Short mmCIF file of C-alpha atoms in Angstrom, two decimals:
data_model
loop_
_atom_site.label_atom_id
_atom_site.label_comp_id
_atom_site.label_asym_id
_atom_site.label_seq_id
_atom_site.Cartn_x
_atom_site.Cartn_y
_atom_site.Cartn_z
CA MET X 1 0.00 0.00 0.00
CA TYR X 2 1.12 3.57 -0.61
CA LEU X 3 -0.21 7.14 -0.49
CA GLN X 4 -0.97 9.70 -3.17
CA ALA X 5 -2.79 13.01 -3.70
CA VAL X 6 -2.53 14.22 -0.11
CA SER X 7 -4.26 17.49 0.75
CA ALA X 8 -5.35 19.34 3.88
CA ASP X 9 -8.42 17.13 4.28
CA SER X 10 -7.85 13.94 2.26
CA VAL X 11 -5.45 11.35 0.91
CA TYR X 12 -5.67 8.30 -1.36
CA VAL X 13 -4.53 4.90 -0.12
CA MET X 14 -3.46 2.81 -3.11
CA ALA X 15 -3.35 -0.97 -2.81
CA GLU X 16 -3.00 -3.95 -5.15
CA SER X 17 -5.33 -6.95 -5.22
CA GLN X 18 -6.01 -9.95 -7.43
CA ASN X 19 -9.65 -8.88 -7.86
CA THR X 20 -12.04 -5.93 -7.61
CA ASP X 21 -13.61 -6.96 -4.30
CA PRO X 22 -13.58 -3.78 -2.16
CA LEU X 23 -10.68 -3.27 0.23
CA THR X 24 -11.25 -1.52 3.54
CA VAL X 25 -8.82 0.85 5.26
CA HIS X 26 -9.22 1.62 8.97
CA TYR X 27 -7.87 5.00 10.06
CA GLY X 28 -7.93 7.52 12.87
CA LEU X 29 -5.99 9.78 15.21
CA THR X 30 -4.61 6.80 17.15
CA ASP X 31 -3.76 3.23 16.32
CA SER X 32 -7.21 2.30 17.61
CA TYR X 33 -8.47 3.91 14.36
CA GLY X 34 -12.26 4.37 14.63
CA SER X 35 -13.07 5.27 11.01
CA SER X 36 -13.01 3.24 7.81
CA ALA X 37 -13.17 3.73 4.05
CA SER X 38 -13.41 1.32 1.13
CA THR X 39 -12.44 1.09 -2.54
CA VAL X 40 -14.13 3.62 -4.82
CA SER X 41 -12.50 2.50 -8.07
CA THR X 42 -9.84 0.20 -9.51
CA MET X 43 -7.56 0.13 -12.52
CA THR X 44 -5.94 -2.97 -13.96
CA THR X 45 -2.26 -3.62 -14.64
CA THR X 46 -0.79 -5.56 -17.56
CA ASP X 47 -0.48 -8.53 -15.19
CA GLY X 48 -4.23 -8.59 -14.58
CA THR X 49 -4.03 -7.34 -11.00
CA PHE X 50 -6.08 -4.39 -9.76
CA ILE X 51 -4.89 -1.17 -8.12
CA HIS X 52 -7.55 0.01 -5.68
CA ARG X 53 -8.17 3.66 -4.86
CA ILE X 54 -9.38 4.18 -1.31
CA PRO X 55 -9.90 7.87 -0.46
CA LEU X 56 -9.76 8.97 3.16
CA THR X 57 -11.80 12.19 3.33
CA GLY X 58 -13.00 14.69 5.90
CA LEU X 59 -9.60 14.73 7.61
CA ALA X 60 -8.36 17.49 9.87
CA GLN X 61 -5.73 19.88 8.55
CA ASP X 62 -2.07 19.43 9.55
CA THR X 63 -2.85 16.31 11.57
CA ILE X 64 -1.14 12.93 11.97
CA TYR X 65 -3.32 9.95 11.09
CA TYR X 66 -2.72 6.23 11.46
CA TYR X 67 -4.14 3.69 9.05
CA ARG X 68 -4.30 -0.06 8.51
CA LEU X 69 -5.06 -2.29 5.54
CA ASP X 70 -5.20 -5.93 6.62
CA PHE X 71 -1.85 -6.46 8.41
CA GLN X 72 -0.14 -3.39 6.92
CA ARG X 73 0.08 -0.33 9.17
CA ALA X 74 1.49 3.16 8.66
CA GLY X 75 0.84 6.84 9.33
CA PHE X 76 0.89 10.18 7.49
CA ARG X 77 0.21 13.86 8.03
CA THR X 78 -2.27 16.06 6.17
CA ALA X 79 -1.26 19.35 4.55
CA PRO X 80 -0.95 22.47 6.71
CA SER X 81 -2.43 25.92 6.34
CA SER X 82 -0.53 28.87 4.92
CA GLY X 83 2.16 30.15 7.25
CA THR X 84 3.23 26.71 8.49
CA PRO X 85 6.77 25.57 7.58
CA PHE X 86 7.21 22.04 6.20
CA ARG X 87 9.70 19.79 4.43
CA PHE X 88 9.30 17.86 1.18
CA ALA X 89 11.70 15.68 -0.80
CA TRP X 90 12.65 15.09 -4.43
CA MET X 91 13.86 11.98 -6.28
CA ALA X 92 14.05 11.07 -9.98
CA ASP X 93 15.23 8.33 -12.35
CA PHE X 94 14.99 5.17 -10.25
CA GLN X 95 15.60 2.67 -13.08
CA SER X 96 18.52 0.26 -12.94
CA ASN X 97 20.74 0.37 -9.82
CA SER X 98 18.39 -0.93 -7.16
CA ASP X 99 21.00 -0.90 -4.39
CA ILE X 100 21.38 2.88 -4.79
CA HIS X 101 17.61 3.35 -4.88
CA ASP X 102 17.28 1.23 -1.73
CA ALA X 103 19.88 3.31 0.11
CA ILE X 104 18.39 6.65 -0.92
CA ALA X 105 14.84 5.57 -0.03
CA LEU X 106 16.06 4.93 3.52
CA LEU X 107 17.79 8.33 3.63
CA VAL X 108 14.66 10.10 2.42
CA GLN X 109 12.53 8.36 5.02
CA ALA X 110 15.02 9.38 7.74
CA ALA X 111 14.72 13.03 6.60
CA TYR X 112 10.98 12.97 7.53
CA PRO X 113 9.50 14.89 4.58
CA ARG X 114 5.76 15.52 4.55
CA PHE X 115 5.48 14.49 0.88
CA SER X 116 7.72 13.74 -2.10
CA LEU X 117 7.90 15.01 -5.65
CA TYR X 118 9.27 12.50 -8.15
CA GLY X 119 10.77 13.43 -11.50
CA GLY X 120 9.79 10.36 -13.51
CA ASP X 121 11.47 7.22 -14.81
CA LEU X 122 10.24 5.21 -11.84
CA CYS X 123 11.40 2.05 -13.60
CA ASP X 124 13.28 1.02 -16.74
CA ASP X 125 10.26 -0.10 -18.77
CA GLY X 126 6.77 0.79 -17.62
CA THR X 127 5.13 -1.56 -20.10
CA SER X 128 6.57 -4.44 -18.06
CA TYR X 129 4.65 -5.12 -14.86
CA SER X 130 7.55 -7.12 -13.43
CA ASN X 131 10.02 -4.30 -14.16
CA TYR X 132 7.76 -1.75 -12.45
CA LYS X 133 7.44 -3.99 -9.40
CA GLU X 134 11.13 -4.89 -9.28
CA LYS X 135 12.63 -1.45 -9.93
CA PHE X 136 10.19 0.88 -8.18
CA PHE X 137 8.05 -0.96 -5.64
CA ARG X 138 10.98 -2.27 -3.66
CA PRO X 139 10.66 -2.85 0.12
CA ASN X 140 12.38 0.39 1.16
CA GLN X 141 10.41 2.37 -1.41
CA GLN X 142 7.13 0.80 -0.31
CA ALA X 143 7.90 1.64 3.32
CA LEU X 144 8.65 5.24 2.31
CA ALA X 145 5.57 5.66 0.11
CA SER X 146 3.26 4.18 2.75
CA ARG X 147 4.20 7.12 5.02
CA VAL X 148 5.18 9.88 2.60
CA PRO X 149 2.66 10.57 -0.19
CA PHE X 150 4.24 11.20 -3.60
CA PHE X 151 3.41 13.07 -6.80
CA ASN X 152 5.17 11.95 -10.00
CA ALA X 153 6.01 13.81 -13.22
CA THR X 154 5.88 10.96 -15.75
CA GLY X 155 9.10 10.09 -17.58
CA ASN X 156 9.94 8.37 -20.86
CA HIS X 157 10.85 5.05 -19.23
CA GLU X 158 7.70 4.33 -17.20
CA LYS X 159 5.63 5.86 -20.04
CA TRP X 160 2.04 7.06 -19.78
CA GLU X 161 0.49 3.66 -20.46
CA ILE X 162 -1.49 0.96 -18.64
CA ASN X 163 0.73 0.33 -15.62
CA THR X 164 1.62 3.95 -14.93
CA LYS X 165 -2.03 4.97 -15.21
CA ALA X 166 -3.00 2.14 -12.84
CA PHE X 167 -0.33 3.06 -10.26
CA THR X 168 -1.08 6.82 -10.38
CA GLN X 169 -3.76 8.86 -8.64
CA ALA X 170 -3.63 12.62 -9.13
CA PRO X 171 -5.32 15.23 -6.98
CA GLN X 172 -8.29 17.06 -8.44
CA SER X 173 -7.34 20.15 -10.42
CA ALA X 174 -8.61 22.26 -13.30
CA SER X 175 -6.72 20.04 -15.76
CA VAL X 176 -9.24 17.21 -15.20
CA ASN X 177 -6.30 15.00 -16.16
CA GLN X 178 -4.44 12.28 -14.29
CA GLY X 179 -1.14 12.89 -16.10
CA TYR X 180 -0.68 16.63 -15.55
CA TYR X 181 -2.20 18.72 -12.78
CA SER X 182 -1.49 21.18 -9.98
CA PHE X 183 -1.97 21.29 -6.23
CA ASP X 184 -1.48 23.58 -3.24
CA TYR X 185 0.29 22.60 -0.03
CA GLY X 186 0.61 25.27 2.62
CA ASP X 187 2.38 28.24 1.01
CA LEU X 188 3.39 26.20 -2.04
CA HIS X 189 1.79 25.80 -5.47
CA VAL X 190 3.09 22.92 -7.61
CA VAL X 191 2.51 22.16 -11.29
CA VAL X 192 3.24 18.54 -12.24
CA MET X 193 3.82 18.10 -15.98
CA ASN X 194 3.53 14.98 -18.12
CA TYR X 195 6.49 14.59 -20.47
CA MET X 196 4.73 11.64 -22.14
CA ASP X 197 1.29 13.17 -22.69
CA PRO X 198 0.10 12.18 -26.20
CA ASP X 199 -0.58 15.83 -27.09
CA GLY X 200 2.76 17.02 -25.68
CA TYR X 201 3.11 20.47 -24.18
CA ALA X 202 4.01 22.67 -27.13
CA GLN X 203 2.28 26.03 -27.35
CA GLY X 204 -1.45 25.60 -27.96
CA SER X 205 -1.65 22.06 -26.59
CA PRO X 206 -4.14 21.30 -23.79
CA GLN X 207 -1.27 20.83 -21.32
CA TYR X 208 0.35 24.14 -22.28
CA ASN X 209 -2.97 25.99 -22.00
CA PHE X 210 -3.69 24.45 -18.60
CA ILE X 211 -0.27 25.39 -17.24
CA ALA X 212 -0.55 28.96 -18.52
CA ALA X 213 -3.98 29.49 -16.97
CA ASP X 214 -3.06 27.70 -13.76
CA LEU X 215 0.09 29.68 -13.03
CA ALA X 216 -1.57 32.97 -13.90
CA ALA X 217 -4.26 32.25 -11.28
CA ALA X 218 -1.99 30.75 -8.58
CA ALA X 219 -1.81 32.97 -5.51
CA LYS X 220 0.65 31.08 -3.26
CA PRO X 221 3.96 32.82 -2.49
CA TRP X 222 6.04 29.89 -3.82
CA LYS X 223 5.57 28.32 -7.25
CA ILE X 224 7.38 25.18 -8.43
CA VAL X 225 7.08 23.31 -11.72
CA THR X 226 8.14 19.68 -12.05
CA CYS X 227 8.80 17.94 -15.34
CA HIS X 228 10.90 14.94 -16.29
CA SER X 229 12.89 16.86 -18.92
CA PRO X 230 14.45 20.23 -18.05
CA ALA X 231 14.35 23.34 -20.19
CA TYR X 232 17.99 24.21 -19.56
CA VAL X 233 20.76 21.66 -19.05
CA ALA X 234 24.41 21.33 -20.06
CA GLY X 235 25.30 17.78 -21.12
CA SER X 236 23.50 14.48 -21.74
CA HIS X 237 20.09 15.01 -23.43
CA GLY X 238 20.57 18.78 -23.75
CA GLU X 239 17.99 21.55 -23.79
CA ASN X 240 14.28 21.05 -24.47
CA GLU X 241 12.83 23.63 -26.86
CA ASP X 242 9.20 23.21 -25.74
CA MET X 243 10.22 23.64 -22.10
CA ILE X 244 12.26 26.72 -22.98
CA ALA X 245 9.21 28.23 -24.71
CA LEU X 246 7.06 27.46 -21.66
CA THR X 247 9.69 29.00 -19.42
CA LYS X 248 9.91 32.22 -21.38
CA ASN X 249 6.21 32.60 -22.14
CA VAL X 250 4.65 31.26 -18.93
CA PHE X 251 7.04 30.45 -16.06
CA GLU X 252 8.99 33.71 -16.03
CA PRO X 253 6.01 36.10 -16.36
CA ASN X 254 4.11 34.24 -13.62
CA GLY X 255 6.78 34.19 -10.94
CA VAL X 256 7.88 30.54 -10.92
CA ASP X 257 10.71 30.09 -8.42
CA LEU X 258 12.01 26.62 -9.32
CA VAL X 259 11.77 24.10 -12.13
CA LEU X 260 12.72 20.61 -10.90
CA SER X 261 13.61 17.84 -13.32
CA GLY X 262 15.66 14.70 -13.88
CA HIS X 263 16.19 12.76 -17.13
CA ASN X 264 19.92 13.54 -17.38
CA HIS X 265 21.36 11.37 -14.56
CA PHE X 266 23.59 13.92 -12.84
CA TYR X 267 23.22 16.96 -10.58
CA GLN X 268 23.19 20.44 -12.08
CA ARG X 269 22.13 23.87 -10.84
CA ASN X 270 21.18 26.24 -13.65
CA TYR X 271 19.92 29.82 -13.30
CA VAL X 272 18.14 31.70 -16.08
CA ASN X 273 16.20 34.97 -15.82
CA GLY X 274 15.34 34.67 -12.15
CA ILE X 275 14.43 30.96 -12.12
CA TYR X 276 16.56 28.11 -10.79
CA HIS X 277 16.36 25.07 -13.07
CA LEU X 278 17.61 22.17 -10.95
CA VAL X 279 18.44 18.79 -12.51
CA ILE X 280 18.48 16.41 -9.54
CA SER X 281 19.10 12.87 -10.76
CA SER X 282 19.43 9.98 -10.40
CA VAL X 283 18.48 7.64 -7.55
CA GLY X 284 19.21 4.54 -9.62
CA GLY X 285 19.78 5.30 -13.28
CA ASP X 286 23.31 4.97 -14.66
CA LEU X 287 25.21 8.25 -14.43
CA ARG X 288 25.97 10.35 -17.51
CA ASP X 289 28.48 13.12 -18.18
CA PRO X 290 27.30 16.64 -17.30
CA GLY X 291 28.47 19.73 -19.08
CA PRO X 292 30.94 22.13 -17.43
CA VAL X 293 30.18 25.04 -15.14
CA GLY X 294 29.72 28.22 -17.16
CA GLY X 295 27.02 30.22 -18.89
CA TYR X 296 23.83 29.57 -16.95
CA THR X 297 25.32 26.53 -15.13
CA GLN X 298 26.49 27.25 -11.57
CA VAL X 299 27.10 23.73 -10.23
CA SER X 300 27.60 20.56 -12.29
CA LEU X 301 28.43 17.17 -10.74
CA LYS X 302 28.48 13.59 -12.00
CA THR X 303 26.80 11.98 -9.02
CA HIS X 304 23.59 10.35 -7.87
CA SER X 305 21.44 12.93 -6.11
CA TRP X 306 18.23 13.68 -4.24
CA ALA X 307 17.10 16.68 -2.23
CA THR X 308 15.08 18.07 0.65
CA PHE X 309 13.26 21.41 0.64
CA ASP X 310 12.36 23.29 3.83
CA LEU X 311 9.69 25.80 2.89
CA GLY X 312 8.27 28.66 4.94
CA PRO X 313 6.31 31.78 4.00
CA THR X 314 9.45 33.77 3.14
CA THR X 315 12.33 31.28 2.83
CA LEU X 316 13.06 28.06 0.96
CA GLN X 317 16.13 26.09 2.02
CA ILE X 318 17.35 23.48 -0.48
CA HIS X 319 19.79 20.71 0.44
CA VAL X 320 21.05 18.27 -2.20
CA PHE X 321 22.67 14.97 -1.21
CA ASP X 322 24.42 12.03 -2.86
CA GLU X 323 23.57 8.35 -2.35
CA LYS X 324 25.59 8.26 0.90
CA GLY X 325 23.75 11.22 2.39
CA THR X 326 26.66 13.63 1.93
CA GLU X 327 25.51 17.16 1.12
CA ILE X 328 26.74 18.23 -2.34
CA ASP X 329 24.97 21.57 -2.72
CA ALA X 330 22.77 23.94 -0.72
CA MET X 331 21.01 27.23 -1.29
CA ILE X 332 18.45 29.52 0.33
CA LEU X 333 15.79 31.45 -1.59
CA SER X 334 14.03 34.36 0.07
CA LYS X 335 10.89 36.37 -0.61
#
């Protein structure tokens, strides 16, 4: 079981079963629980199993809850109100080196984030159920995701196909789309893009239009965009023209603070026209060669990486670590 789409008053418990018979989650403010909720819908995987969606609703804001599904037990915390500091985490490109993924999943759990943003490529081949299960839903990752809800920006390896759709539950947003959407969490507004959306995100596409309208209307002091592929990067896959157009036409005019991405399997801090474009990758994918420092690139390292973000109303502290938990970069943004 794992958690997705957390908000101030709800969360989805996701669980796999061999059939569509409803599953029941018991939850409450103590491990005596007291409330229960059951499956509202299921989606099938390529292996013929079913991923159940069990929403827990009517929750209290900024509150720790405990929950149980059969013999599995865990806890989580709902989103806070504006003005409350919190921590979230980032990982991307899980893919091939499971020992590194296992180690980083433990480090992330020990950092106690409230939720995680993922930058895609959860596995090496999302059309393969066994690869998804082997490369992403590993024991340490399952333990993490059962306590720390995550939001994923789909990558080219897991693909936006049957298994990814089954394993993904997005929060409700104006996109009315499970692949790309936005959400608020305390003083933060996040846009989650879908690199593999069939219509893409070039100017005039539904995804582009949603992002433009969403960011123009967003009123939170901090705005972050996540996408698997960065706009600006030195080395590996190189720049993405559609993301650069979005950045210039939409992100910059609407006060986006950070664009978080992966795809390139190294760490790089890039700064263009008031926006930090951070490539924080990978937690499992084979490393690639980054470009040198210079131009818009401030830091460029060939290393596995993940990050924590401590966000308050006027400050955002960013700490980037390698697979051993050694800090490799840090910065503070202020309003």
